[in-house]
Amino acid sequence: MKHYIRSYWTKYKQLYKKGLKGLAAFLAIGAIVFFVLATIASRGMGVIFNEVMARQTMMRGTVTVESLSATPWGTLSFTDLVWTDPDGRRLITVPDGKIRVNMWDVVTRNFKASAINGIELNDAVIVVDLDENNRLDFVPASPDVKKPLNEVEPRPKPPKKTTQERQEELGNKVRNFNWQGQHLDLKIRLRNSQLEVFNRNRHYVMKDVNARIDLDSNRAVHIDMETGKFGGTAIGDGLVLKGRIDLKDVLKHRMPQLDLQFDVKGVDPASLGFGDDIHDAMTLLTRVTGDFNRPLAKGRVTMPILRIPALTFENVVGDVTYQDGILNFENVNANVYSGKLEAKGVYNLDTRAYTITGVAKDLDSSVALKTPEFVVPVSANLNFKSEGKPRDMEVWGNFWSGEGHYMLIPIKNITGNFHNKGRHLSFSDVTVNTNITTISTDALRIDNGQLTMGPLNITSHGGSNFIFYDESFDEIDENMDRIKAGMKQAGENSKRASESSKDLDNFKPPEDLKASFDNVKRQMDGVKDAFKGIKIK
């Protein structure tokens, strides 16, 4: 019995070894055959490429390459790829790149979209058109792709056709790219490319685009994209787009769902219409969610500094939301002249119209006016408005202050209104209250840097009412300037005397200190003489 079992086991092992050897030989022969077929196919890849391009239905027009080489492992390297529409207009140009394909599909000549599993494009020029529902199409490049970014047209130029003709053309538009529900499962790489985007009434040209896109049309798109500087509807330093687009049930007419981080860096406010001379960089950090055709972005807006006429804001931080071309700013806070700003606003990306309201509190007048002699804490209600043109920005509001002083004159408070448009700044209903007088005026303007002042009404608390007219200002200003200069000289002399005095017992005031105070007294007398010509009501 043992002999029988041993004999059976020996025969079984021999058959088993022969089977493994046969299977190994079969696989080896199969691999060799496949390699030979793949090598033959790769050598004829030019013919295969032309056949595939002729049979594909997603891209309208013609795709050609200057040269093409392939490996048996399914990597096709090409130079000078050009996709043109039936009219001969270029849609995409790529100096060089690679296409990775499933060689089994090539060998079996099963040419489908799913046969491509990778695309690499280097230094490509790609022009994308997104319609009202953000459906993607490829179109010819505009002349702006060769212009400096600051010269790119903010909006696409409308065609010179009637409204009816444009509506009919839109309804009959033939798309250059038609997905048609084919399964796509591939990885797309862009390196140092240029991207031009048309979206409704918006237009962008982006340089130095680097992207990694993992696409499975039955599941999702994973995007990791970063660009260099861009121009057009907005000018900035770069974009970052990372995240996921859910494509599940898209074929059942469900909109793709977004979950993306979208950051816009170094936006030039002047390019958005916030005044011609406002170029301080603004950064938007947002999270994009919702339907693909109506995304909602929420995040933060930051600016290290914002300089507008008569105001300088620092460390600007606020909340921002975006949908349907409208940017809403809320809870915006900033430092301004040692005080604080709280603001909110609305900006229309298409019309560039905006309104901003805010409250500035406890501004230091000596910092704002660069006049150390004038110190009062000032607060103001601010309003900014524009209908879309940089030069029509309008700023207005009212201001009030707490107690302070001008030189040696105590000030109880200041109130008034202001209005600024272009280079014309005006003040009205300005009232300055001191312990002994109330000074008011309805006419104070600064036009192109030139000050124009109307009558100053000065009412003493004793009941007398004085009016300063224009002819009084020059003489009084000259005397006041001399007084300030004399007081400054007196202070310097006093400081010098204090530093040089070593022995208090032998210390004597220098002659020039006494002379400086005598000079100030004479100048004060000159101001009093100037008041004699002031008219009294």
XYZ file of C-alpha atoms in Angstrom:
537
model
C 0.000 0.000 0.000
C 2.800 2.371 0.870
C 4.528 1.496 -2.405
C 1.325 2.281 -4.334
C 0.874 5.666 -2.637
C 4.538 6.585 -3.171
C 4.279 5.674 -6.880
C 1.092 7.764 -7.295
C 2.647 10.791 -5.564
C 5.765 10.575 -7.775
C 3.653 10.548 -10.962
C 1.538 13.460 -9.611
C 4.624 15.580 -8.931
C 5.961 14.864 -12.390
C 2.679 15.869 -14.006
C 2.476 18.980 -11.773
C 5.973 20.100 -12.714
C 5.251 19.517 -16.385
C 2.048 21.566 -16.038
C 3.854 24.491 -14.389
C 6.549 24.375 -17.018
C 3.936 24.300 -19.725
C 2.063 27.234 -18.201
C 5.291 29.185 -17.800
C 6.230 28.424 -21.384
C 2.772 29.485 -22.556
C 2.986 32.769 -20.664
C 6.510 33.400 -21.905
C 5.489 32.689 -25.471
C 2.422 34.900 -25.002
C 4.540 37.727 -23.608
C 7.017 37.370 -26.464
C 4.223 37.356 -29.012
C 2.597 40.384 -27.386
C 5.955 42.176 -27.250
C 6.563 41.425 -30.921
C 3.069 42.600 -31.830
C 3.452 45.697 -29.643
C 6.831 46.427 -31.221
C 5.360 46.049 -34.696
C 2.408 48.210 -33.678
C 4.676 50.857 -32.155
C 6.692 51.034 -35.382
C 3.510 51.628 -37.271
C 2.187 54.024 -34.662
C 2.037 56.882 -37.134
C -0.467 54.979 -39.250
C -2.372 53.866 -36.157
C -2.393 57.442 -34.779
C -3.835 58.794 -38.038
C -6.452 56.035 -38.070
C -7.467 56.740 -34.478
C -7.711 60.493 -35.142
C -9.837 59.828 -38.220
C -12.228 57.549 -36.294
C -12.559 59.561 -33.064
C -15.729 61.691 -32.690
C -15.045 63.823 -29.612
C -12.766 66.384 -31.280
C -14.147 68.165 -34.325
C -11.581 68.941 -36.993
C -8.085 67.532 -37.503
C -5.248 66.582 -35.145
C -1.772 66.312 -36.652
C 1.788 65.886 -35.341
C 5.152 66.712 -36.872
C 6.881 63.572 -35.562
C 5.873 60.574 -33.491
C 7.790 57.785 -31.757
C 6.545 54.985 -29.550
C 7.726 52.296 -27.161
C 6.263 48.791 -26.856
C 5.028 49.804 -23.412
C 2.515 52.263 -24.808
C 4.241 55.669 -24.557
C 3.929 57.880 -27.623
C 6.219 60.906 -27.800
C 5.289 63.623 -30.278
C 6.381 67.056 -31.445
C 4.339 69.970 -32.820
C 0.832 68.672 -32.211
C -1.843 70.922 -33.735
C -5.616 70.602 -33.459
C -7.473 72.673 -36.054
C -11.190 73.087 -36.692
C -12.727 72.396 -40.139
C -12.052 76.026 -41.119
C -8.348 75.619 -40.408
C -8.286 77.708 -37.202
C -5.947 76.424 -34.500
C -7.623 75.257 -31.281
C -4.609 73.754 -29.446
C -0.886 73.849 -30.215
C 1.660 71.736 -28.319
C 5.416 71.858 -29.113
C 6.014 68.459 -27.503
C 4.418 65.942 -25.189
C 3.483 62.329 -24.566
C 0.398 60.137 -24.847
C 0.135 56.900 -22.911
C -2.149 54.224 -24.337
C -3.256 50.701 -23.463
C -1.170 48.589 -25.862
C -3.633 45.703 -25.682
C -6.230 47.992 -27.248
C -3.673 49.006 -29.860
C -2.707 45.421 -30.695
C -6.342 44.327 -30.852
C -7.192 47.566 -32.722
C -9.913 48.311 -30.192
C -9.657 52.087 -30.617
C -11.823 53.803 -28.030
C -11.455 56.859 -25.839
C -10.691 54.541 -22.924
C -7.554 53.334 -24.730
C -5.800 56.568 -23.710
C -4.724 56.558 -20.056
C -2.350 59.524 -19.950
C -1.583 62.830 -21.690
C 1.389 65.139 -21.043
C 1.520 68.549 -22.732
C 4.546 70.830 -22.507
C 4.462 74.562 -23.369
C 0.980 74.158 -24.821
C -1.366 77.000 -25.797
C -4.925 76.031 -24.827
C -8.039 78.179 -25.269
C -11.154 77.188 -23.322
C -14.688 78.543 -23.735
C -17.206 77.967 -20.908
C -20.859 78.589 -21.762
C -23.675 79.732 -19.454
C -23.697 76.287 -17.793
C -19.867 76.091 -17.645
C -19.775 73.367 -20.307
C -16.280 73.163 -21.749
C -15.350 73.761 -25.378
C -12.123 74.619 -27.203
C -11.939 77.679 -29.478
C -9.284 79.603 -31.453
C -6.946 81.869 -29.505
C -7.498 85.617 -29.513
C -4.716 88.116 -30.390
C -4.419 88.771 -26.628
C -2.385 85.597 -26.036
C 0.640 87.390 -27.534
C 0.111 90.684 -25.670
C 1.545 91.753 -22.286
C -0.878 90.775 -19.528
C -1.716 94.388 -18.661
C -2.940 94.899 -22.246
C -5.270 91.886 -22.394
C -8.881 92.875 -23.100
C -10.963 92.602 -19.886
C -13.989 91.395 -21.849
C -14.413 89.509 -25.134
C -15.318 91.867 -27.963
C -18.968 91.275 -28.970
C -19.590 90.216 -32.592
C -20.875 92.915 -34.940
C -24.264 91.269 -35.452
C -27.844 91.982 -34.494
C -29.321 90.532 -31.315
C -31.470 88.127 -33.326
C -28.490 86.911 -35.332
C -26.498 86.298 -32.146
C -29.384 84.358 -30.587
C -29.759 82.200 -33.682
C -26.005 81.606 -33.820
C -25.963 80.575 -30.151
C -28.805 78.112 -30.715
C -27.084 76.570 -33.738
C -23.555 76.645 -32.346
C -21.439 73.663 -33.346
C -19.142 72.580 -30.541
C -15.535 71.597 -31.240
C -15.468 69.204 -28.284
C -18.318 66.726 -27.672
C -17.926 64.230 -24.858
C -20.993 62.152 -25.830
C -20.837 60.102 -22.624
C -17.748 58.058 -23.527
C -15.840 56.606 -20.597
C -12.601 58.474 -19.973
C -10.078 57.285 -17.403
C -6.789 59.132 -17.782
C -4.262 61.442 -16.181
C -3.568 64.820 -17.786
C -0.378 66.822 -17.108
C 0.256 70.392 -18.177
C 3.737 71.885 -17.845
C 4.650 75.552 -18.415
C 1.582 76.027 -20.579
C -0.534 79.056 -21.429
C -4.282 79.058 -20.885
C -6.843 81.498 -22.271
C -10.363 81.319 -20.814
C -13.616 82.823 -22.063
C -16.531 82.650 -19.625
C -19.698 84.651 -20.312
C -18.528 88.271 -20.296
C -15.147 87.475 -18.729
C -11.756 86.886 -20.291
C -8.462 85.689 -18.798
C -4.991 84.851 -20.105
C -2.822 82.786 -17.718
C 0.917 82.142 -17.975
C 3.072 79.305 -16.557
C 0.190 76.884 -16.034
C 1.155 73.633 -14.323
C -1.584 71.113 -13.622
C -2.269 67.501 -12.707
C -5.769 66.302 -13.571
C -6.906 62.758 -12.765
C -10.116 62.105 -14.681
C -12.546 59.213 -14.365
C -15.735 60.276 -16.125
C -17.765 57.684 -14.190
C -16.585 58.938 -10.794
C -14.723 62.212 -10.334
C -12.069 64.672 -11.450
C -9.166 65.433 -9.110
C -7.428 68.749 -9.899
C -4.159 70.228 -8.688
C -3.394 73.352 -10.732
C -1.234 76.426 -10.194
C -0.617 79.319 -12.567
C 1.743 82.241 -12.870
C 0.612 85.789 -13.584
C -2.702 86.392 -15.339
C -4.480 89.291 -17.048
C -7.810 90.253 -18.581
C -10.953 90.820 -16.515
C -8.579 90.879 -13.550
C -4.796 91.158 -13.272
C -2.941 89.193 -10.614
C 0.073 87.146 -9.582
C -1.426 83.667 -9.838
C -4.199 81.137 -9.192
C -4.279 77.903 -7.195
C -7.054 75.360 -7.779
C -7.100 72.084 -5.841
C -9.818 69.586 -5.020
C -12.469 67.294 -6.446
C -15.375 67.455 -8.890
C -17.914 64.684 -8.345
C -19.129 63.308 -11.708
C -21.398 60.560 -10.357
C -24.712 60.323 -12.225
C -23.737 63.115 -14.643
C -25.203 61.072 -17.491
C -28.512 61.121 -15.602
C -28.505 64.940 -15.968
C -27.203 65.557 -12.471
C -24.861 68.528 -12.283
C -21.245 67.819 -11.247
C -20.654 68.796 -7.616
C -17.674 70.941 -6.617
C -15.382 70.706 -3.612
C -12.389 72.887 -4.468
C -9.898 75.216 -2.830
C -9.595 78.284 -5.070
C -7.029 80.956 -4.200
C -6.422 84.115 -6.222
C -3.143 85.817 -5.363
C -1.991 89.399 -5.802
C -5.056 90.843 -7.578
C -4.559 94.447 -8.757
C -7.596 96.460 -7.507
C -7.207 98.928 -10.400
C -7.857 96.063 -12.852
C -11.219 95.498 -11.131
C -12.165 99.160 -11.444
C -11.281 100.298 -7.899
C -9.661 103.521 -9.149
C -6.848 104.011 -11.663
C -4.089 104.501 -9.091
C -4.917 101.746 -6.581
C -2.453 98.901 -7.171
C -1.999 97.356 -3.705
C -2.206 93.563 -3.998
C -5.367 91.760 -2.830
C -5.565 88.003 -2.127
C -8.729 85.853 -2.049
C -8.653 82.461 -0.285
C -11.924 80.576 -0.909
C -13.621 77.178 -0.776
C -15.849 76.445 -3.789
C -18.884 74.173 -3.442
C -22.242 73.614 -5.137
C -23.330 72.792 -8.678
C -20.796 73.116 -11.489
C -23.015 75.597 -13.364
C -23.604 77.810 -10.286
C -20.627 77.574 -7.921
C -20.581 79.203 -4.499
C -17.254 80.400 -3.086
C -16.700 81.426 0.540
C -13.481 82.544 2.155
C -11.241 85.420 3.192
C -9.924 88.569 1.560
C -6.578 89.976 2.738
C -4.476 93.036 1.871
C -1.277 94.035 3.707
C -1.903 97.666 2.700
C -4.555 99.644 0.784
C -3.872 103.232 -0.203
C -6.698 105.390 -1.541
C -6.882 109.206 -1.729
C -6.493 110.676 1.794
C -6.599 107.251 3.516
C -4.125 104.416 4.080
C -5.421 101.081 5.440
C -3.169 98.342 6.825
C -3.778 94.626 7.543
C -7.110 94.470 5.718
C -8.921 91.174 6.506
C -12.543 90.213 5.831
C -15.048 87.559 4.754
C -15.962 87.177 1.068
C -18.572 85.156 -0.828
C -18.964 84.780 -4.603
C -21.858 83.581 -6.749
C -23.278 84.587 -10.154
C -20.579 87.208 -10.716
C -21.213 89.021 -7.411
C -18.577 89.406 -4.679
C -19.946 90.198 -1.214
C -17.542 91.486 1.425
C -18.530 91.272 5.098
C -16.799 91.883 8.438
C -13.874 93.661 6.802
C -11.480 95.090 9.405
C -8.337 97.175 8.996
C -5.977 99.514 10.802
C -6.039 103.130 9.632
C -3.940 105.945 11.136
C -3.714 104.245 14.544
C -7.491 103.662 14.448
C -9.811 100.879 13.251
C -12.048 100.372 10.211
C -15.114 98.144 9.936
C -16.608 97.807 6.433
C -18.740 95.773 4.028
C -19.512 95.979 0.332
C -20.786 94.452 -2.925
C -18.840 94.176 -6.210
C -20.202 93.090 -9.625
C -17.500 91.276 -11.587
C -19.240 91.866 -14.941
C -20.241 95.542 -14.670
C -17.436 96.443 -12.185
C -19.931 98.503 -10.210
C -19.528 98.475 -6.431
C -20.716 100.011 -3.197
C -18.726 99.946 0.060
C -19.748 101.345 3.444
C -17.687 101.519 6.593
C -16.974 103.198 9.900
C -13.481 104.400 10.863
C -12.936 105.037 14.572
C -10.296 106.916 16.571
C -8.014 107.948 13.724
C -4.987 109.972 14.835
C -5.171 113.297 12.972
C -1.447 113.984 13.446
C -0.612 110.740 11.597
C -3.216 111.239 8.856
C -2.299 114.878 8.158
C 1.419 114.481 8.982
C 1.064 117.512 11.245
C 2.275 116.881 14.811
C 0.769 120.208 15.959
C -2.792 118.997 15.205
C -3.812 116.095 17.487
C -7.446 114.936 17.773
C -9.033 111.451 17.619
C -11.261 111.415 14.497
C -14.051 108.991 13.528
C -15.939 108.899 10.227
C -18.702 107.205 8.267
C -17.302 106.249 4.837
C -19.146 105.502 1.588
C -17.544 104.382 -1.686
C -19.475 103.981 -4.931
C -18.738 103.385 -8.601
C -20.893 102.530 -11.601
C -18.044 100.601 -13.197
C -15.565 103.172 -14.496
C -12.379 103.762 -12.473
C -12.588 107.555 -12.744
C -16.148 107.770 -11.451
C -15.291 106.468 -7.955
C -17.086 108.634 -5.408
C -16.286 108.849 -1.704
C -18.417 110.709 0.825
C -19.471 110.695 4.458
C -19.246 112.633 7.690
C -16.677 112.866 10.486
C -16.480 113.835 14.140
C -13.706 114.024 16.723
C -13.009 113.900 20.416
C -10.938 116.359 22.450
C -7.467 117.368 21.336
C -5.430 120.415 20.458
C -3.905 122.425 17.653
C -0.501 123.653 18.851
C -1.415 125.240 22.227
C -5.109 125.699 21.390
C -7.404 123.126 23.095
C -10.121 121.640 20.871
C -13.328 120.171 22.287
C -14.545 118.533 19.057
C -14.748 118.821 15.268
C -17.668 117.771 13.038
C -18.363 117.998 9.311
C -19.106 116.321 6.000
C -16.793 115.479 3.102
C -17.077 114.489 -0.566
C -14.351 113.279 -2.928
C -14.601 112.506 -6.658
C -11.598 112.391 -8.918
C -9.130 114.987 -7.670
C -11.762 117.166 -6.062
C -12.131 116.935 -2.279
C -14.633 119.195 -0.529
C -15.779 119.727 3.068
C -19.056 121.213 4.275
C -20.734 122.058 7.573
C -17.345 121.943 9.281
C -17.479 123.072 12.914
C -14.555 123.366 15.343
C -15.494 123.877 18.989
C -12.955 125.214 21.494
C -13.380 126.374 25.077
C -13.856 129.997 23.988
C -14.985 129.940 20.349
C -16.835 128.002 17.661
C -15.309 128.093 14.154
C -17.443 126.974 11.205
C -17.330 127.016 7.385
C -19.411 125.682 4.503
C -16.783 126.043 1.789
C -13.464 124.219 1.822
C -12.182 122.515 -1.348
C -8.985 120.884 -2.578
C -8.925 120.759 -6.391
C -5.885 119.104 -7.997
C -3.880 119.887 -4.866
C -4.948 123.549 -4.658
C -6.764 124.681 -1.510
C -9.779 126.989 -1.855
C -11.389 128.260 1.366
C -14.567 130.260 1.831
C -15.483 132.513 4.786
C -14.696 131.252 8.292
C -17.336 132.119 10.896
C -15.884 132.528 14.391
C -18.346 132.924 17.238
C -16.926 133.645 20.683
C -18.755 132.289 23.674
C -19.154 135.914 24.777
C -21.479 136.526 21.832
C -19.245 138.301 19.226
C -19.332 136.922 15.668
C -16.297 137.274 13.363
C -16.040 136.406 9.666
C -12.684 135.746 7.988
C -12.719 136.544 4.275
C -10.207 135.427 1.682
C -8.216 138.684 1.843
C -7.450 138.039 5.540
C -6.020 134.526 5.118
C -2.664 135.263 3.512
C -1.556 137.759 6.173
C -2.734 135.568 9.053
C -1.127 132.469 7.533
C 2.185 134.283 7.248
C 2.039 135.389 10.885
C 1.042 131.883 12.050
C 3.942 130.385 10.106
C 6.321 132.830 11.735
C 4.864 132.039 15.171
C 5.361 128.282 14.656
C 8.895 128.866 13.418
C 9.655 131.118 16.408
C 8.237 128.612 18.890
C 10.261 125.848 17.278
C 13.447 127.922 17.517
C 12.674 128.796 21.127
C 12.210 125.135 21.970
C 15.503 124.204 20.323
C 17.303 126.966 22.206
C 15.776 125.842 25.489
C 16.819 122.257 24.844
C 20.353 123.331 23.970
C 20.575 125.395 27.135
C 19.380 122.495 29.263
C 21.916 120.091 27.766
C 24.823 122.509 28.125
C 24.140 123.469 31.752
C 26.504 121.550 34.003
C 26.343 123.777 37.065
C 22.834 124.958 37.994
C 24.202 127.569 40.411
C 26.196 129.329 37.673
C 23.576 128.781 34.923
C 22.348 131.893 33.039
C 19.811 131.741 30.183
C 21.471 132.389 26.826
C 20.682 135.669 25.121
C 19.226 133.969 22.008
C 16.608 132.104 24.147
C 15.250 135.381 25.500
C 15.405 136.884 22.026
C 13.426 133.932 20.592
C 10.575 134.396 23.086
C 10.590 138.155 22.432
C 10.317 137.409 18.726
C 7.334 135.073 19.296
C 5.637 137.813 21.354
C 6.126 140.337 18.536
C 4.646 137.851 16.043
C 1.614 137.284 18.267
C 1.159 141.047 18.322
C 1.264 140.949 14.531
C -1.590 138.444 14.483
C -3.597 140.715 16.782
C -2.981 143.594 14.361
C -4.203 141.376 11.498
C -7.480 140.827 13.335
C -8.162 144.564 13.217
C -9.025 144.249 9.525
C -11.503 141.445 10.104
C -15.114 142.323 9.504
C -17.524 141.860 12.396
C -21.224 141.082 12.027
